Amino acid sequence: MTAHTALKESNVTPLLKPGALATAAPELSGLLRVLTCGSVDDGKSTLIGRLLWDATDLFDDQRATLERGRRVDGGNPDFSLLMDGLVAEREQGITIDIAWRYFDTATRRLVVIDSPGHEQYTRNMASGASHADVAIMLIDARHGIKTQTRRHAAILDLVGLKRVILAVNKMDLVDWSESRFRQIEHEFRTLMWRFGFREAVAIPVAAVSGDNVAAKSKHMPWYTGPSLLQHLEEIPSRGTEPVGAFRMPVQTVLRDTRADFRGLAGTISSGTIRVGDTVLDPVSRRTAKVQRIATMDRDYEEAIQGQAVAIQLDTDLDVSRGSVLAAPEAAPVVARTLEARFVWLSEVPFDKKGSYLVRTATDLVPVTNIEIKSLLDLDSLAVHPATACKVNDIAIANLALGRATAIDRFAEAQETGSFMLVDAISGATIAGGTVTAASPDIQQQDNVFLLTRAMLARGLCSDVANTPEGEAEFRRRSNEVALLLRSAGVAVEVESLPDYVI
Amino acid sequence: MTAHFSHLDLLESESIHIFREAAAQFRKPVLLYSIGKDSTVLLHLARKAFWPGKLPFPILHVNTTWKFKEMIAFRDKWVKEFGLELIEMTNHDAIAKGVNPYDYAPSIYTDIMKTVPLKAGLDKYGFDGAFGGARRDEEASRAKERVFSFRAEGHRWDPRRQRPEMWRLLNGRLGAGETARIFPLSNWTERDIWRYILREKLEVVPLYMAKERPTIERNGQILMYDDDRFPLKPGEKPVMRSVRFRTLGCWPLTAGVESTATTLEEVVAETLGARVSERSGRLIDHDQVGAMEKKKQEGYF
């Protein structure tokens, strides 16, 4: 890492004065992505606007925009204007998509991901939450925990979020009542334990007046916890907690013929790697030692989750894009069958005859069969048997893959345990999925035609060289042919390399 | 063990990841290079992503011929230094017809001189993915932009047809007639760009640094008198002022700010303490309500 000054984490959050950042360190010591969820009625836009207004480096013209939105009755500036975006939305007066906002406190970058509280919220919240480190769930103190809060928690848990904050808003309207807050807090704790969250805290706030938003409230002396901003500044920054076993999905191979360099380029998706460590290519089941961890700036002795590097091995494993370098003692499954949960994102419902692809971290694999087993009811958190699936549904399904690919269980490694379901024809992103179980076994199917390598090599791929690039091209052509046949209704599978057979 | 990442380290890694992903998924990508500070950072990150190899794609510059002279000199220097493959596109028909930034409304001028040749360039060479330096913090409608942003035939951007993105996964598979714009700087802010330029000691166009320059003040904005194509209104006379630019568009459409920041360090200090967002100096964005969104739907970056 380049040298920089780490700012001391402070418990007391200074309220930033305009221009204060001019004297701050050139680099912020951390970054946190915050998802906001809740309905417009709960005052979400107001809460975020208030946070920006009080605690950060808003520009004068942004402040002026909010001032222009000040209501005629002389109320507060219209904070919601900060989070507003598309023209269509302004006309409808609702948020229809995810908006990203960036602001700096004295120590770190806060990225606010705003997801809508109205229609389509399941898919938008799921996609927004998948990018976040922490979620602020907003509720109205008068109404308490509602079904919606449970739905939100279920979605956040599904996409792997580990930290949640319950902002109990409009405390002014319940006379800053401690007993009311404690009651909600208790309900919240009871609700949360059933999910996989690492941390869940409740904070009493009043967004309009700014109580416990950036500064501690004077109206609630009984509350001794941090303000919302203080809490956000205390959460460990993105990238500071390497978790899990080493994984690096290979994006591309970088070469320097002059220096005899062949670097497997990728972003370390979990764990840590050191020079001299042994890594495994799960598909070929071959191992090699890390010789160099290289970047344009310098070589590293050690690299961790989140770093984009190029790894040179001591022996050529013949791996290319789509492989996942892994710690040999805790390797991913080389899977042909997945059990997964996915959020259906597309307006087009599931089609049993459709042609789908699974896009993992860096691999793209044809799907030979999807069997929807059940749908998750977000209100009751129960599952109901089902065979169909449409937009905003959360489905539990089995997927049979056209060839084996290295994949993890999502609970063990999020980045190599998640995937997108892609429509092979339109290219559209259909669903976002998390792997709950992966198996090397091939799901039984009747009358599947096998496209053998020999058959493909004789004609279609006769001009393909016997190199890693050639192999990639071979696979690409094979998959395209299989797709065409499948869209014509022929059940077909592509034979894998002999090494790939488990 | 706790490794320490600054927010710039995280942003850099993310951008490199996006570059590598796009280069692998698109058949024929191109990098749109506009010479400005964002392009400087974009190009630097691209070099890091593919080091020690060369950039696996050319760079495309849309030259309106109304760019500051210093910008073109700067561009040519970089192209030579890094052995880049440069493609230049200009709407020569429009220039022959006398289209200029004075007599045409900013939105029309931008469409004719920037959007039209940009689309022509993408079509002519059959590029299926184009890297751009757009950031989500620039403008309200950009705040919802995806990292991979898809364009239907004719390069039209439909906000309702954008693909959801989840986790770090990027889906670049194209449907018939589709192309994509790729934004590796999506999560950077203006301040990050400057902090990074300072940290990486990148050279930028000297126009970003304050210097005595001939200027005209009009409607409260300071415009630079770069050459004699600038039609003066009665009573207007170029005045020497110490100015610099926060953003570089076509010179008659880009307003400068009075400043004494002559070094990169001073510019960064000034930017970190800035009171006004950068696009307030770009005249094209104020043209009409939802201006940027409309330009995007028509194919502007």
JSON list of C-alpha atoms in Angstrom, two decimals, chain A residues 66 115 122 142 266-267 324 476:
[
{"chain": "A", "resi": 66, "resn": "LEU", "atom": "CA", "xyz": [-32.14, 21.86, -0.74]},
{"chain": "A", "resi": 115, "resn": "SER", "atom": "CA", "xyz": [-32.98, 1.62, -2.36]},
{"chain": "A", "resi": 122, "resn": "THR", "atom": "CA", "xyz": [-37.42, -6.76, -3.32]},
{"chain": "A", "resi": 142, "resn": "ARG", "atom": "CA", "xyz": [-45.26, 5.34, 16.39]},
{"chain": "A", "resi": 266, "resn": "GLY", "atom": "CA", "xyz": [-7.55, -11.22, -10.59]},
{"chain": "A", "resi": 267, "resn": "THR", "atom": "CA", "xyz": [-8.94, -9.72, -7.41]},
{"chain": "A", "resi": 324, "resn": "VAL", "atom": "CA", "xyz": [-10.44, -20.07, -9.20]},
{"chain": "A", "resi": 476, "resn": "ARG", "atom": "CA", "xyz": [-16.86, -21.06, -26.18]}
]
